[in-house]
Amino acid sequence: MTEKTSRLPGFYKLPIEKRIAIIAEWAGLDEAETAVLSHNGLTATQADTMIENVLGTFELPLGVAANFLINDKDYLIPMAVEEPSVLAAVSHAAKLIRAGGGFQTSSTEPVMIGQIQVLDVPDMAAASAAIHAHKAELMAIADGSDPIILKLGGGARDIVPRPIETAVGPMLIVHLHFDTRDAMGANAINTALERLAPRIAELTNGRTNLRILSNLADQRLATARCTIPAEKLATPDFSGTEAARRIEEANAFAIADPYRAATHNKGIMNGIDAVVIATGNDWRAIEAGAHAYAVKDGRYTALTDWHVNENGDLYGEITLPMAVGMVGGATKVHPTARVAMKILGVQSAPELAEVMAAVGLAQNLAAIKALSTVGIQKGHMRLHARQVAMAAGASNSAIQRIANQLVAEKNINVNRAKELLTIDN
Ligand code: MEV
């Protein structure tokens, strides 16, 4: 068998059944898994076991992004998203990045932070000292809450007291750092916190209130980096060198200005969320972590760095919290998420986190490259025109021709599309 490649030239032109067949072969999906893709995966009965008051399910388009080469391994990226252009854009960016050798990624150990809020502490310094003095005992209590994670090599890593001032007086916030291995870990850490809280109250002579994980998962970071040869960035209007400089300028804008940073980071999350959703992970947790991390130095800023390196090529990097798991939650319950994980082919939660960081970096490159060269409306308009042509009743073979005509006339209108179809017939 030839080496697996994530290059899929012409894939977008194929009918859906053919695409499914190619992906099924690529990922080694069995008949039942393939059927999950061609029929809606989650049944109402399964949904009824997941949330309350179920009426049915809510579908989103699921596609795969191509061209990803991460640490010399090829990946096809399943993405669930309603926004046009996201998959085409990220696949385009991944192709450019591939030309520079692909992504290099790394991650920390999958360590989550949990918080215990302690109030009415009579002596903060003594309470903090007591926590430090009993660290080993406290970590053992936390470890006792999850023998499975412990057996898999996870468990407590640190206990950190943090006195803070608040509107209702001083508090001692005790952080538990807990390695949750391949789980996202919300349940594991919340259970450990509840187990720890009584002993913390005793040691501090205080009263505990909240015991809950923090979504600012800054002990669980994923990083992706890439370098793109400048000439690969050339467009009809700009040389590669000019395009690289314009991308650097776009990133500098986002680093300096929170109004731009919010949109810049939203573009990053277009890609990351789509993978988080497709794999059944908690996208609100990822969003909360990303945006909180973006303000870690006191001012909201861009999550990426893009600059022209000493060779004149474009270097890009992203680091962000990535609390995602491959066990527990919807990842194993939702049939489509299970198939998406199989397509992705990752072996651990850190690998999944790194892939997501790479997707975010590529999605951001696609956006700021388009914005700093042709603008994004051209691509959007092309897709919009296809949707209008479809809405006007164009057959599969006529959609592209009608859409091209609408774009050329700068009149993307369903009535005009209908007129063009009448002229056709
Ligand atoms: C649109 O969903 C995302 C962008 O606005 C991101 C950006 O401006 O960088 C294109």
XYZ file of C-alpha atoms and ligand atoms in Angstrom:
435
model
C 0.000 0.000 0.000
C 1.255 3.496 -0.813
C 1.927 6.025 1.977
C -1.235 7.675 3.255
C -1.476 11.259 2.096
C -3.922 13.950 3.095
C -3.654 15.569 -0.329
C -7.100 15.177 -1.915
C -6.979 16.964 -5.272
C -10.415 17.276 -6.895
C -12.177 15.916 -3.793
C -14.522 18.907 -3.646
C -15.845 18.146 -7.131
C -16.923 14.572 -6.270
C -20.464 13.573 -5.283
C -20.922 13.052 -1.530
C -21.149 9.219 -1.766
C -17.801 9.111 -3.569
C -16.228 11.367 -0.947
C -17.520 9.117 1.832
C -16.095 6.071 0.054
C -12.659 7.712 -0.198
C -12.662 8.734 3.466
C -13.939 5.302 4.557
C -11.031 3.697 2.746
C -8.548 6.263 4.095
C -9.653 5.765 7.696
C -10.511 2.040 7.457
C -14.147 2.645 8.426
C -16.329 -0.467 8.621
C -19.826 -0.633 7.139
C -21.569 0.626 10.274
C -19.138 3.533 10.648
C -19.531 4.447 6.984
C -23.309 4.387 7.419
C -22.969 6.897 10.266
C -21.592 9.367 7.721
C -24.250 8.785 5.088
C -27.168 8.818 7.539
C -27.473 11.189 10.433
C -25.351 9.711 13.181
C -27.064 10.561 16.438
C -30.531 9.113 16.952
C -33.142 10.839 19.099
C -32.990 7.859 21.466
C -29.241 8.323 21.909
C -29.723 12.070 22.300
C -32.278 11.380 25.020
C -29.518 9.806 27.128
C -27.305 12.888 26.732
C -29.452 15.872 27.724
C -32.872 16.600 29.211
C -36.206 17.320 27.501
C -34.967 16.014 24.143
C -37.069 16.717 21.070
C -34.621 15.538 18.434
C -31.170 16.395 17.124
C -29.674 19.442 15.423
C -27.503 18.815 12.377
C -24.474 20.728 11.147
C -22.515 20.133 7.944
C -19.552 17.786 8.513
C -16.623 17.886 6.102
C -12.924 17.055 6.020
C -10.082 19.492 5.552
C -7.190 18.218 3.462
C -3.435 18.728 3.178
C -2.472 18.648 6.863
C 1.053 17.455 7.541
C 1.828 17.639 11.246
C 5.143 16.370 12.632
C 5.571 14.463 9.348
C 2.233 12.644 9.717
C -0.688 13.191 7.329
C -4.083 14.035 8.823
C -7.523 14.554 7.363
C -9.376 16.903 9.672
C -13.105 16.360 10.336
C -14.851 19.692 10.870
C -18.462 20.465 11.790
C -19.354 24.046 10.937
C -22.112 26.047 9.283
C -19.926 28.815 7.810
C -19.011 28.620 4.108
C -15.315 28.901 3.143
C -13.911 27.566 6.444
C -12.892 24.153 5.071
C -11.713 25.434 1.690
C -9.680 28.174 3.386
C -8.034 25.940 5.981
C -7.188 23.283 3.369
C -5.602 25.985 1.199
C -3.532 27.266 4.122
C -2.504 23.723 5.109
C -1.267 23.218 1.544
C 0.917 26.339 1.780
C 2.243 25.199 5.163
C 2.901 21.736 3.755
C 5.124 23.350 1.141
C 7.315 24.555 4.018
C 7.508 21.096 5.622
C 4.201 21.156 7.498
C 3.482 21.955 11.131
C 5.693 21.265 14.117
C 3.656 20.904 17.262
C 4.173 20.302 20.952
C 2.104 20.306 24.105
C 2.371 20.257 27.865
C 1.175 17.295 29.901
C -2.671 17.289 30.071
C -2.830 19.051 33.436
C -6.126 20.689 34.414
C -6.519 23.288 37.156
C -9.257 22.999 39.769
C -10.104 25.712 42.286
C -11.292 25.579 45.886
C -12.584 28.871 47.265
C -11.796 29.295 50.969
C -13.340 32.163 52.988
C -13.201 33.441 56.576
C -9.534 32.447 56.831
C -8.208 33.943 60.106
C -4.546 34.022 59.042
C -3.756 33.910 55.323
C -0.011 33.412 55.716
C -0.498 30.542 58.174
C -3.165 28.972 55.927
C -0.889 29.123 52.858
C 1.981 27.670 54.919
C -0.263 24.820 56.117
C -1.244 23.997 52.529
C 2.423 23.923 51.524
C 3.353 21.795 54.541
C 0.604 19.233 53.770
C 1.032 19.177 49.993
C 1.896 15.465 49.829
C -1.075 14.505 51.988
C -3.429 16.707 49.914
C -2.147 15.295 46.622
C -2.705 11.777 47.956
C -6.316 12.670 48.840
C -6.837 14.008 45.286
C -5.209 10.886 43.796
C -7.574 8.685 45.790
C -10.541 10.138 43.917
C -9.707 8.491 40.585
C -7.830 5.178 40.697
C -8.268 4.706 36.933
C -6.576 7.991 35.997
C -3.899 7.216 38.579
C -3.284 3.800 37.025
C -2.983 5.422 33.601
C -0.206 7.678 34.901
C -2.319 10.753 35.711
C -3.215 12.294 39.050
C -2.300 15.247 41.251
C 0.743 17.277 40.197
C 0.654 20.285 42.516
C -1.350 22.221 45.101
C -0.981 25.996 45.004
C -2.547 28.451 47.499
C -3.396 31.885 46.000
C -4.665 34.630 48.349
C -6.863 37.168 46.499
C -8.801 40.318 47.400
C -12.462 40.529 46.390
C -15.474 42.806 46.852
C -16.581 40.675 49.828
C -13.203 40.400 51.474
C -10.005 38.311 51.202
C -10.145 34.705 50.021
C -7.665 31.910 49.756
C -8.024 30.161 46.405
C -6.398 26.735 46.417
C -5.453 25.361 43.020
C -5.179 21.657 42.351
C -3.137 20.736 39.262
C -4.352 17.349 38.109
C -3.159 15.350 35.097
C -6.297 13.939 33.500
C -4.484 11.952 30.761
C -6.803 11.320 27.769
C -9.911 12.707 29.456
C -10.969 16.348 29.160
C -11.118 15.853 32.873
C -13.952 18.056 34.128
C -15.527 15.217 36.103
C -12.217 13.874 37.370
C -11.028 17.202 38.689
C -14.376 18.250 40.161
C -14.570 14.940 42.030
C -11.018 15.401 43.344
C -11.841 18.953 44.492
C -14.931 17.847 46.391
C -12.863 15.172 48.110
C -10.132 17.649 49.023
C -12.293 20.517 50.274
C -12.988 19.284 53.873
C -9.271 18.781 54.597
C -8.471 22.190 53.067
C -11.090 23.777 55.351
C -9.472 22.090 58.372
C -5.925 23.106 57.437
C -6.857 26.732 56.761
C -9.411 27.109 59.571
C -11.614 28.520 56.823
C -14.914 27.773 55.134
C -14.980 26.371 51.595
C -17.467 27.470 48.973
C -16.924 26.754 45.243
C -15.061 23.651 44.111
C -14.777 23.667 40.331
C -12.292 23.389 37.474
C -10.892 26.505 35.800
C -11.362 26.860 32.052
C -8.246 28.999 31.942
C -6.336 25.755 31.416
C -2.909 27.380 31.188
C -1.169 24.227 32.432
C -2.577 22.359 29.422
C -1.223 24.204 26.398
C -0.786 23.193 22.783
C 1.599 24.905 20.374
C 1.862 24.747 16.587
C 4.528 26.351 14.417
C 5.195 26.556 10.703
C 7.372 28.319 8.150
C 6.111 29.073 4.645
C 8.496 29.866 1.820
C 7.690 33.469 0.780
C 7.275 32.597 -2.902
C 4.358 30.294 -2.035
C 2.409 33.312 -0.781
C 2.462 35.197 -4.093
C -0.929 36.283 -5.464
C -1.770 37.914 -8.826
C -1.417 41.320 -7.156
C 1.463 40.775 -4.721
C 4.840 39.096 -4.769
C 5.405 36.458 -2.080
C 7.667 38.856 -0.196
C 5.023 41.586 -0.223
C 2.291 39.158 0.839
C 4.456 37.878 3.730
C 5.042 41.444 4.905
C 1.335 42.275 4.667
C 0.490 39.169 6.743
C 3.033 40.259 9.360
C 1.380 43.715 9.386
C -2.059 42.131 9.817
C -0.807 40.146 12.813
C 0.868 43.215 14.351
C -2.478 45.028 14.096
C -4.189 42.209 16.019
C -1.452 42.101 18.666
C -1.790 45.849 19.284
C -5.565 46.361 19.038
C -8.171 44.373 21.006
C -10.912 45.284 18.494
C -8.941 43.572 15.762
C -7.673 40.803 18.083
C -11.246 39.683 18.815
C -11.929 39.138 15.097
C -8.480 37.665 14.463
C -9.016 35.143 17.285
C -12.575 34.467 16.107
C -11.041 33.378 12.798
C -8.706 31.006 14.666
C -11.680 29.548 16.546
C -13.599 29.036 13.274
C -11.213 26.170 12.667
C -10.634 24.933 16.207
C -14.310 24.908 17.220
C -15.233 22.971 14.100
C -12.850 20.158 15.101
C -13.851 20.383 18.755
C -17.511 19.960 17.766
C -16.842 17.184 15.245
C -14.954 15.211 17.904
C -17.689 15.675 20.521
C -15.613 17.898 22.778
C -16.784 20.895 24.828
C -16.362 23.924 22.576
C -17.505 26.383 25.260
C -14.588 25.243 27.424
C -12.165 25.724 24.533
C -13.596 29.158 23.680
C -13.455 30.276 27.330
C -9.871 29.055 27.682
C -8.680 30.637 24.436
C -10.093 34.091 25.116
C -9.050 34.126 28.777
C -5.528 33.112 27.717
C -5.523 35.907 25.116
C -5.718 38.415 27.972
C -3.169 36.720 30.246
C -0.751 39.649 30.121
C -3.442 42.132 31.159
C -4.581 43.215 27.697
C -6.573 41.188 25.152
C -4.333 40.317 22.209
C -3.840 37.965 19.250
C -3.197 34.290 19.949
C -0.814 34.005 16.997
C 2.534 35.404 16.000
C 3.352 35.773 12.280
C 6.551 37.412 11.173
C 8.992 37.425 8.291
C 12.072 35.466 9.380
C 15.730 36.076 8.607
C 15.381 34.194 5.279
C 12.453 36.346 4.174
C 10.002 33.473 4.748
C 6.852 33.659 6.859
C 7.021 32.110 10.337
C 3.826 31.460 12.293
C 3.139 30.216 15.806
C 0.173 29.723 18.115
C -0.091 28.609 21.745
C -3.371 28.222 23.574
C -5.064 26.130 26.262
C -6.567 22.985 24.815
C -8.632 20.982 27.281
C -9.862 18.236 24.961
C -10.276 14.536 25.554
C -10.680 11.289 23.674
C -12.556 9.405 26.372
C -15.699 10.352 28.248
C -18.309 12.920 27.346
C -19.800 12.897 23.875
C -16.566 11.718 22.207
C -17.469 8.090 22.808
C -21.271 8.407 22.892
C -21.947 10.406 19.731
C -21.588 8.041 16.751
C -20.413 10.786 14.387
C -17.829 12.004 16.904
C -16.512 8.425 17.158
C -16.172 8.221 13.382
C -14.588 11.692 13.283
C -11.991 10.519 15.828
C -11.262 7.496 13.663
C -10.786 9.699 10.583
C -8.467 11.942 12.575
C -6.483 8.940 13.781
C -4.997 10.537 16.894
C -3.675 8.320 19.681
C -3.855 10.628 22.695
C -5.510 13.795 24.011
C -2.246 15.791 23.683
C -1.980 14.725 20.027
C -5.603 15.822 19.502
C -4.811 19.153 21.195
C -1.791 19.693 18.936
C -3.806 18.945 15.789
C -6.363 21.520 16.907
C -3.651 24.130 17.478
C -2.365 23.445 13.944
C -5.884 23.860 12.547
C -6.230 27.198 14.374
C -2.924 28.424 12.990
C -3.851 27.407 9.439
C -7.336 28.919 9.694
C -5.815 32.183 10.874
C -3.280 32.200 8.043
C -6.044 31.675 5.491
C -8.032 34.592 6.902
C -5.222 37.112 7.238
C -3.665 36.150 3.910
C -6.981 36.753 2.164
C -7.650 39.937 4.145
C -4.228 41.373 3.408
C -4.283 40.501 -0.297
C -7.544 39.955 -2.234
C -9.950 40.576 0.680
C -12.303 37.834 1.828
C -15.425 38.944 0.027
C -14.359 37.541 -3.343
C -14.233 33.968 -2.039
C -17.355 34.439 0.050
C -19.203 35.885 -2.921
C -18.286 32.894 -5.056
C -19.750 30.515 -2.467
C -22.744 32.744 -1.885
C -23.378 32.798 -5.652
C -23.351 28.984 -5.702
C -25.943 28.920 -2.916
C -28.105 31.450 -4.803
C -27.810 29.407 -8.011
C -28.891 26.311 -6.080
C -31.800 28.181 -4.497
C -32.889 29.274 -7.984
C -33.132 25.590 -8.943
C -29.916 25.137 -10.947
C -29.011 21.504 -11.573
C -25.648 20.228 -10.302
C -24.073 20.710 -13.711
C -25.391 24.284 -14.031
C -24.587 25.603 -10.539
C -21.000 26.688 -11.213
C -21.787 28.303 -14.568
C -24.708 30.322 -13.167
C -22.673 31.258 -10.080
C -19.766 32.483 -12.256
C -22.147 34.613 -14.284
C -23.703 36.146 -11.146
C -20.238 37.006 -9.814
C -19.149 38.473 -13.171
C -22.273 40.637 -13.250
C -21.790 41.574 -9.555
C -25.480 40.779 -9.168
C -25.880 37.808 -6.822
C -29.604 37.664 -6.812
C -31.981 34.720 -6.979
C -34.236 36.374 -9.592
C -31.262 37.025 -11.859
C -30.182 33.390 -11.349
C -33.683 32.252 -12.401
C -33.497 34.467 -15.496
C -30.128 32.973 -16.419
C -31.585 29.490 -16.017
C -34.511 30.373 -18.313
C -32.083 31.694 -20.934
C -30.176 28.409 -20.547
C -33.253 26.328 -21.262
C -14.865 35.279 9.665
O -15.652 34.241 10.197
C -13.476 35.259 10.270
C -12.579 36.443 9.865
O -13.233 37.679 10.154
C -11.311 36.316 10.668
C -10.373 37.495 10.559
O -10.836 38.628 10.312
O -9.166 37.273 10.771
C -12.292 36.439 8.394
